[in-house]
Coordinates of C-alpha atoms in Angstrom, one line a residue:
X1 CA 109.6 80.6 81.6
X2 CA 106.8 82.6 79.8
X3 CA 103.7 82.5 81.4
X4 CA 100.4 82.2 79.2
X5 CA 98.5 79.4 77.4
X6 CA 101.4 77.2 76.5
X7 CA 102.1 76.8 73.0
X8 CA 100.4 74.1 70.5
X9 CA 102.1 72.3 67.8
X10 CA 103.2 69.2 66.6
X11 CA 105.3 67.1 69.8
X12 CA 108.2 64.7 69.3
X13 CA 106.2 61.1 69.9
X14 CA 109.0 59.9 72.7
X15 CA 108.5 63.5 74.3
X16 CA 106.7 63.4 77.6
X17 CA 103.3 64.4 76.7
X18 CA 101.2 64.0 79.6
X19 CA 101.8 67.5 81.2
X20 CA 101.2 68.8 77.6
X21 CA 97.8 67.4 77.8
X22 CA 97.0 68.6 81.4
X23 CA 98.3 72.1 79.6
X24 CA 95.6 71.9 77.0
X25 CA 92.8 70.6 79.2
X26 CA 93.6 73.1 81.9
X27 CA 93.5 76.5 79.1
X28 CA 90.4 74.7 77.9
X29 CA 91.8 73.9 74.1
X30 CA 90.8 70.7 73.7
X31 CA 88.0 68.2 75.4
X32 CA 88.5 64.8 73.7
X33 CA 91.7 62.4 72.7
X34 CA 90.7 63.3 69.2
X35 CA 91.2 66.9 69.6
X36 CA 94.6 66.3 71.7
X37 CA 96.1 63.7 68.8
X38 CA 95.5 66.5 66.6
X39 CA 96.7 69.5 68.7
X40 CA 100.3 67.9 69.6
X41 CA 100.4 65.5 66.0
X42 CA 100.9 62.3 67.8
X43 CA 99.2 58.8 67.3
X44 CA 95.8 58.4 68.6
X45 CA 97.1 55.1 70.6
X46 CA 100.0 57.7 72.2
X47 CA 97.2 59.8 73.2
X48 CA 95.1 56.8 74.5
X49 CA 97.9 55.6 76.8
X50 CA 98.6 58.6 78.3
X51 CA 95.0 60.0 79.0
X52 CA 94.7 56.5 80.5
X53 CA 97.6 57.2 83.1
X54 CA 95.9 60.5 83.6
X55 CA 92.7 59.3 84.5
X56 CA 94.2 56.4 86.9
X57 CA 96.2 59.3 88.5
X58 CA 93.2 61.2 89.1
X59 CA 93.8 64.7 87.4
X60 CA 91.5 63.5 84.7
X61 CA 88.0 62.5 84.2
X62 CA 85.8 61.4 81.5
X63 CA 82.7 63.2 81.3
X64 CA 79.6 62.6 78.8
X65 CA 79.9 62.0 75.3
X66 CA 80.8 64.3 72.3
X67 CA 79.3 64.6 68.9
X68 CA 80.2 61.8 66.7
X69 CA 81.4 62.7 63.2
X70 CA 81.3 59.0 61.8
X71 CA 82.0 56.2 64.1
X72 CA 82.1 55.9 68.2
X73 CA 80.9 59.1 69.6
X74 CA 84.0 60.3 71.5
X75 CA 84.6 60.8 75.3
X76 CA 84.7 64.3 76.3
X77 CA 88.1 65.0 79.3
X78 CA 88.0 67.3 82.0
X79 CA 90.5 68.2 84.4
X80 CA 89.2 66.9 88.0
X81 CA 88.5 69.9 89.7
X82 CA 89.0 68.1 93.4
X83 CA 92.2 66.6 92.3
X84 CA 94.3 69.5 94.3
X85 CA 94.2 73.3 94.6
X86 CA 96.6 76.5 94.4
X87 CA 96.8 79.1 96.9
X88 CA 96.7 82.6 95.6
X89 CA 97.4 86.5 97.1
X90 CA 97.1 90.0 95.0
X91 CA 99.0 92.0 97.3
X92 CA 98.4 96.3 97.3
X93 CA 100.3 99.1 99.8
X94 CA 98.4 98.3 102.6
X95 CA 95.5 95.0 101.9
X96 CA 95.6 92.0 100.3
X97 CA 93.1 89.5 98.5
X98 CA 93.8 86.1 98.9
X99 CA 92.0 83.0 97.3
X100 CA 92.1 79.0 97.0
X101 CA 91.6 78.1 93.5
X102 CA 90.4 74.5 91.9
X103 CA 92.7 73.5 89.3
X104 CA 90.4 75.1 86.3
X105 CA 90.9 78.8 88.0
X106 CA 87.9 79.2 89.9
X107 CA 87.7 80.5 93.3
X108 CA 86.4 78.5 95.8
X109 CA 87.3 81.2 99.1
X110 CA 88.1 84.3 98.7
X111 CA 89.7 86.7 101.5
X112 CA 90.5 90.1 101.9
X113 CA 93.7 90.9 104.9
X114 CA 95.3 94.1 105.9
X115 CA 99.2 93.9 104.7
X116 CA 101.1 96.7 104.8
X117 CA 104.0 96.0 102.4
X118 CA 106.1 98.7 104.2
X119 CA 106.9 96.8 106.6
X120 CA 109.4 94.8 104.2
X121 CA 109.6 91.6 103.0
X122 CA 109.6 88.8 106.0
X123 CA 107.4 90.6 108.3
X124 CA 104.9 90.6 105.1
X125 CA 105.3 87.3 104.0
X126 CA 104.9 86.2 107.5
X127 CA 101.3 87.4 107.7
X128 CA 100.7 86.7 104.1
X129 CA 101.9 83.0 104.7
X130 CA 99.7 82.6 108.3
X131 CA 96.5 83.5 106.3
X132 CA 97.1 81.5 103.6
X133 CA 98.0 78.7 105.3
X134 CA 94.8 79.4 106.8
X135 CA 92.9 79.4 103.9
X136 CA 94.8 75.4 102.7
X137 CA 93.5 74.1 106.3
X138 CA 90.0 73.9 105.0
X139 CA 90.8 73.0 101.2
X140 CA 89.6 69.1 102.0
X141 CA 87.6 69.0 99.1
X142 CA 90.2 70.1 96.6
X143 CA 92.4 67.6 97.4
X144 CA 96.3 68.4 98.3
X145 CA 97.9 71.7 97.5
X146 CA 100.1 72.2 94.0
X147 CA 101.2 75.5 93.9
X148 CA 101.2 79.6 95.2
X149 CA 100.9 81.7 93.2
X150 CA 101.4 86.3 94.4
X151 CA 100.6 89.0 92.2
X152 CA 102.8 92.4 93.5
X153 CA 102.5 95.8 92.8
X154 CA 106.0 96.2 91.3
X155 CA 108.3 95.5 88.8
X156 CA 108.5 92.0 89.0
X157 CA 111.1 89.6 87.6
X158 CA 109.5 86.3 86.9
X159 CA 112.8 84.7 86.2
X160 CA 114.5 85.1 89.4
X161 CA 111.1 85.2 91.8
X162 CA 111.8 88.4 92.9
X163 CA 110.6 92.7 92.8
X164 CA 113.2 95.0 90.9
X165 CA 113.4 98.4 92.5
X166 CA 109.9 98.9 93.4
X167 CA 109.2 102.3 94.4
X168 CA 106.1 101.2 97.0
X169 CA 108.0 98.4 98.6
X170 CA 110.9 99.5 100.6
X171 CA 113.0 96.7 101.4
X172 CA 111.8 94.4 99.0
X173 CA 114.4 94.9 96.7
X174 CA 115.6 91.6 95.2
X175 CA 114.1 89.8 98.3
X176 CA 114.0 85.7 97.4
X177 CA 109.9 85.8 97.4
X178 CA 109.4 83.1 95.1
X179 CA 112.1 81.0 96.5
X180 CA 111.0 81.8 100.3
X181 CA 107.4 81.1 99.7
X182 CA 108.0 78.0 97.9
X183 CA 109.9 76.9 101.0
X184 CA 107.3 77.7 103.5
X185 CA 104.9 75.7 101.5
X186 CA 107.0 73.5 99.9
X187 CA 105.0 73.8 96.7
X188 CA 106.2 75.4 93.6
X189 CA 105.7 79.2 93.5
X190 CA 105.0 81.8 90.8
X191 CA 105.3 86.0 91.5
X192 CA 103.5 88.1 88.7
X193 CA 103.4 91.6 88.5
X194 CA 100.0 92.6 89.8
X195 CA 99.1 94.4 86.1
X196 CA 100.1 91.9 84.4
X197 CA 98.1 89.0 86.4
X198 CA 95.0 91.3 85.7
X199 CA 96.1 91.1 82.1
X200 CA 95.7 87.7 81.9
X201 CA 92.6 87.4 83.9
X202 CA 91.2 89.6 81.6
X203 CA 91.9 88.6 78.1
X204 CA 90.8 84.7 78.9
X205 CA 87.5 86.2 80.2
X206 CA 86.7 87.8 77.0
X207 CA 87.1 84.5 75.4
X208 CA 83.7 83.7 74.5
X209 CA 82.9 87.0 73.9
X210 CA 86.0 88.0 71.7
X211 CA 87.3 84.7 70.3
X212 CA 89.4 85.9 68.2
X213 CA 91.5 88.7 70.1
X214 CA 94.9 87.3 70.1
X215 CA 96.5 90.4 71.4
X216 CA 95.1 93.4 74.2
X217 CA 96.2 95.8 76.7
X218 CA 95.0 96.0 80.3
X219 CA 95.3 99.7 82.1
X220 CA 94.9 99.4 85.7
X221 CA 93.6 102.7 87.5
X222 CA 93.5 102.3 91.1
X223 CA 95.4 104.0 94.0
X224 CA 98.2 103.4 91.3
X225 CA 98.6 103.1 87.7
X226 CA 99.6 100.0 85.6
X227 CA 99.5 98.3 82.2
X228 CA 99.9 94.8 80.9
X229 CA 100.4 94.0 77.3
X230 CA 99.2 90.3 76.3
X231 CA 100.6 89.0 72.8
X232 CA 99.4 86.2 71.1
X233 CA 97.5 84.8 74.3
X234 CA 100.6 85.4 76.2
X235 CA 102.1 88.2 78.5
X236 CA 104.8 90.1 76.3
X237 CA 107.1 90.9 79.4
X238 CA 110.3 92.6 77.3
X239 CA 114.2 92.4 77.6
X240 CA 113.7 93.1 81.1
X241 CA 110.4 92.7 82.2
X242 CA 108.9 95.9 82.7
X243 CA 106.8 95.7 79.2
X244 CA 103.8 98.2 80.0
X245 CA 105.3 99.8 82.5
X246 CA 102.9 103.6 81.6
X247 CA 103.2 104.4 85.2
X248 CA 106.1 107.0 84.7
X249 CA 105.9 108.3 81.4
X250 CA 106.1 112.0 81.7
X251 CA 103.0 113.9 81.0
X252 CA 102.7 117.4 80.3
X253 CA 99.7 118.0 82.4
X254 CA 101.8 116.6 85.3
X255 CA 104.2 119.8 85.3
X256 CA 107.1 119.3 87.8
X257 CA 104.6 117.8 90.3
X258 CA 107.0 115.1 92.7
X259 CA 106.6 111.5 92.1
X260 CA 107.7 108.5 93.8
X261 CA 110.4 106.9 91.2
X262 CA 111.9 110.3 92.1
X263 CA 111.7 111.9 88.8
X264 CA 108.9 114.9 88.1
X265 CA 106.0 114.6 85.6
X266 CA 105.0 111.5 86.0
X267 CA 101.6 110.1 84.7
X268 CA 100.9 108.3 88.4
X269 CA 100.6 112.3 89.7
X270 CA 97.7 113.2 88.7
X271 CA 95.7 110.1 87.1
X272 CA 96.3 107.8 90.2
X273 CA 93.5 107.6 93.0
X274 CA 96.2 108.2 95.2
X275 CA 97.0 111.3 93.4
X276 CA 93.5 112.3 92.9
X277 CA 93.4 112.1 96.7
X278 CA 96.1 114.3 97.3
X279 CA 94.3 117.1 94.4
X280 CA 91.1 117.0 96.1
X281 CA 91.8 117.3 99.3
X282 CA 93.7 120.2 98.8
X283 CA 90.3 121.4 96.4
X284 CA 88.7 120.7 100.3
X285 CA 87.0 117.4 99.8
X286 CA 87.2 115.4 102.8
X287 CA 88.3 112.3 100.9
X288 CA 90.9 109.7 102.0
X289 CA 90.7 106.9 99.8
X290 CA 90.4 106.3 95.9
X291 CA 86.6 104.4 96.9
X292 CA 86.1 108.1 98.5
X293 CA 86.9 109.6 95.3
X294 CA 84.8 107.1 93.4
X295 CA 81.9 107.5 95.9
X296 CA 82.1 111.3 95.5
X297 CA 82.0 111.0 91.6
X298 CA 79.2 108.6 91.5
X299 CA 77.1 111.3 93.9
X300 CA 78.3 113.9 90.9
X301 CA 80.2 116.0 93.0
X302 CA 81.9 118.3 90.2
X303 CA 85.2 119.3 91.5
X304 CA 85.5 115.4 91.6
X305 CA 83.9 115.0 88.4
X306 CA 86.2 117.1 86.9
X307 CA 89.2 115.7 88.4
X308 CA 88.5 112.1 87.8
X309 CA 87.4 113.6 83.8
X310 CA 91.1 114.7 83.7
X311 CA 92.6 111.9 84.8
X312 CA 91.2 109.6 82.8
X313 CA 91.8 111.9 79.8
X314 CA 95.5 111.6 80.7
X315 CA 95.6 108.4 81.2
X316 CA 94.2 108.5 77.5
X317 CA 96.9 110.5 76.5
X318 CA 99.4 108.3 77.5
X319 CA 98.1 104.8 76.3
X320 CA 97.7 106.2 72.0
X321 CA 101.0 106.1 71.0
X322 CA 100.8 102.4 72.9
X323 CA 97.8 101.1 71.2
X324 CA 99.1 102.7 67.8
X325 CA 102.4 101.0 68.1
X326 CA 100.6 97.6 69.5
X327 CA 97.4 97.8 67.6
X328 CA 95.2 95.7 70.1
X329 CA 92.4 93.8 69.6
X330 CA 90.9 95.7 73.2
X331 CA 91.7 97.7 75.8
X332 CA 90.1 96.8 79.2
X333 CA 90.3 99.4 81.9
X334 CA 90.2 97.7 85.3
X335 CA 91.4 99.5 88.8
X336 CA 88.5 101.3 91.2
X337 CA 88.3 104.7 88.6
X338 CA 87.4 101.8 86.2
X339 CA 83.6 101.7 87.6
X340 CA 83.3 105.8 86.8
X341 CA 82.0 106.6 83.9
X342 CA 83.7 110.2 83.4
X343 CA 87.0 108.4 83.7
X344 CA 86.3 105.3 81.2
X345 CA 84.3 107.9 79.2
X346 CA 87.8 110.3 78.7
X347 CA 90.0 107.3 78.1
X348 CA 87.3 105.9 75.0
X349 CA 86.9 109.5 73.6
X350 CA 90.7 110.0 74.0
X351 CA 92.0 107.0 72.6
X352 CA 89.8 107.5 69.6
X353 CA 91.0 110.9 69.2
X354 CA 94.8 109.9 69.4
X355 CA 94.7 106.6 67.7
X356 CA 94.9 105.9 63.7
X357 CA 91.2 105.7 63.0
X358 CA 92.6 101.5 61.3
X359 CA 93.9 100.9 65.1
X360 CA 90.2 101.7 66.4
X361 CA 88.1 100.7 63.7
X362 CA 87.5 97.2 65.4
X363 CA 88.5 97.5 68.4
X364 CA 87.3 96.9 71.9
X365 CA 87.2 99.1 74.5
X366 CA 85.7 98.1 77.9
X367 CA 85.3 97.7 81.6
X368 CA 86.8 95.3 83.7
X369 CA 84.7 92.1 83.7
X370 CA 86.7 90.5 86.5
X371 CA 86.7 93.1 89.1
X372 CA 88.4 93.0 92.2
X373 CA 89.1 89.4 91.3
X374 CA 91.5 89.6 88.4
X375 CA 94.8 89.9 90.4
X376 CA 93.8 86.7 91.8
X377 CA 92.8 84.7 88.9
X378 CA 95.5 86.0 86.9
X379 CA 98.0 84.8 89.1
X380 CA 95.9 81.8 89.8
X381 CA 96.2 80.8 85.9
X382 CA 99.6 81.8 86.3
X383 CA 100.6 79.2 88.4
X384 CA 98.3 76.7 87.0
X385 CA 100.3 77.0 83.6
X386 CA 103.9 76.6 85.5
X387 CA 102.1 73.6 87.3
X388 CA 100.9 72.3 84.2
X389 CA 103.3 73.0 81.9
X390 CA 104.7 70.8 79.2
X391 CA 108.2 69.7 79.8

């Protein structure tokens, strides 16, 4: 199943249509029975009668009064926040950020573990599942749990639940983690590349700001590289999944430096923080971490300065002949390099400088607005649209 907003568009009347109006309450479409008789084409009294079993279930609530455009002035719908919750992890190499999440998205607790996904798949998942588990024990006030929901740094495969040959997860190869942590839970489960949640996160916080962007790219520049393409409101995933995937394109500025997918060349060798880490220590910076090479940038340090400069420049480089060929309506940069403005700075100028000037004329290109949150409530939305999804 795709995940994104779910479609709109006119509904067979002796369809189920109650999860397709949870669907369009939850992504925010629609706010009255007006607005949902028109979205799905079916009879204002189909509507009424199944609003009706929504609000006696308790998922729905009426709240105030809309603007009346000739006759009764019509009740606006909400989803009820307190009517359950999902439980939500955006899992790195060695840390993780979990979160329990109302049913619109929001975060209501947020924690941050150590997880070190080296030490494969079970032993993970079994600390992963304790501190969530943790997390549900005080979720009283959201009512029962509905779903998890992991975002992973790998090549994920939504379809079976499951990481395909990731190259920072040894062991995890094919590893049932949809289908084990829907067990453990006995909820149903979603797994979302990590890039890809942050993709999502991102494009539905623009909303207000760029209403009509139907289509953007998300570049993630932290300890590792990633990129997540969003199409018509929805992630565009490919034949196989791996849509985006900018991680190991072969750069020319990359030489024959070693990478991790065991080729040479790689764009993740010189424009990851991990790689940038490597680069400087060897330059003699004591630095051990990419937040130690952001801190150093921020204090203008200029063999930093200069590294960070590069990398973003090739990481510029590499998305072009993407945005050409896609033609977005933005480009958000989000990761820890994100916050530096030499690196965000070399991306702009080079994607203006590689790109038709029609591909940049309009568009947007800007910082993260969900920060360290967006694995989280990408995911989170993630499984909110499998929960809620129309049948």
């Amino acid at each position: 199943m795709q995940v994104g907003t779910p479609g709109r568009g006119h509904a067979d009347e002796s369809a189920p249509t109650a999860a397709s109006i949870i669907s369009l309450l939850a992504a925010e479409h629609v706010n009255s029975r007006r607005d949902i008789a028109r979205e799905l084409g079916l009879a204002p009294s189909t509507v009424s009668l199944r609003v009706q079993e929504l609000i006696d279930s308790g998922l729905v609530v009426e709240d105030g009064s809309g603007t009346s455009t000739g006759g009764r002035r019509p009740r606006m719908l909400r989803i009820n926040r307190s009517a359950g919750h999902v439980l939500v992890a955006d899992l790195g190499g060695r840390h993780a950020r979990l979160a329990r999440m109302d049913l619109l998205g929001e975060p209501r607790e947020a924690a941050d573990i150590t997880l070190d996904v080296a030490a494969g798949p079970e032993a993970a998942l079994e600390t992963l599942a304790a501190s969530l588990a943790q997390l549900n024990d005080g979720a009283a006030d959201l009512g029962g749990l509905r779903g998890v929901g992991l975002a992973l740094p790998g090549p994920v495969d939504v379809w079976h639940g499951r990481v395909d040959s990731p190259s920072r997860m040894p062991g995890w190869h094919h590893f049932p983690i949809r289908d084990w942590m829907a067990n453990r839970f006995a909820v149903p489960c979603a797994v979302e590349n990590d890039a890809n949640a942050m993709a999502l996160a991102e494009h539905r916080a623009h909303h207000q700001q760029l209403p009509h962007a139907r289509h953007s790219i998300l570049a993630k520049a932290g300890a590792a590289i990633g990129c997540g393409l969003i199409v018509d409101g929805r992630i565009y995933r490919g034949g196989s999944g791996a849509a985006g995937d900018i991680t190991h394109v072969r750069v020319s500025a990359a030489d024959h430096r070693a990478c991790s997918c065991g080729n040479v060349g790689c764009l993740e060798t010189i424009a990851s923080g991990s790689a940038l880490v490597r680069a400087l220590r060897e330059d003699g910076l004591d630095v051990n971490s990419t937040a130690e090479v952001v801190e150093a940038t921020r204090n203008a340090d200029p063999i930093a300065t200069t590294r960070v400069r590069n990398a973003g420049r090739s990481l510029g480089e590499t998305l072009s002949p993407v945005v050409n060929f896609v033609n977005p309506d933005a480009v958000f940069l989000g990761g820890l390099l994100s916050v530096v403005e030499p690196f965000v700075a070399a991306v702009r100028s080079q994607l203006y400088e590689g790109c038709h000037p029609l591909i940049t004329r309009d568009l947007h290109i800007g910082q993260s607005r969900t920060g360290p949150d967006a694995g989280i409530r990408g995911v989170g939305r993630a499984i909110l649209d499998q929960i809620f999804a129309p049948a």
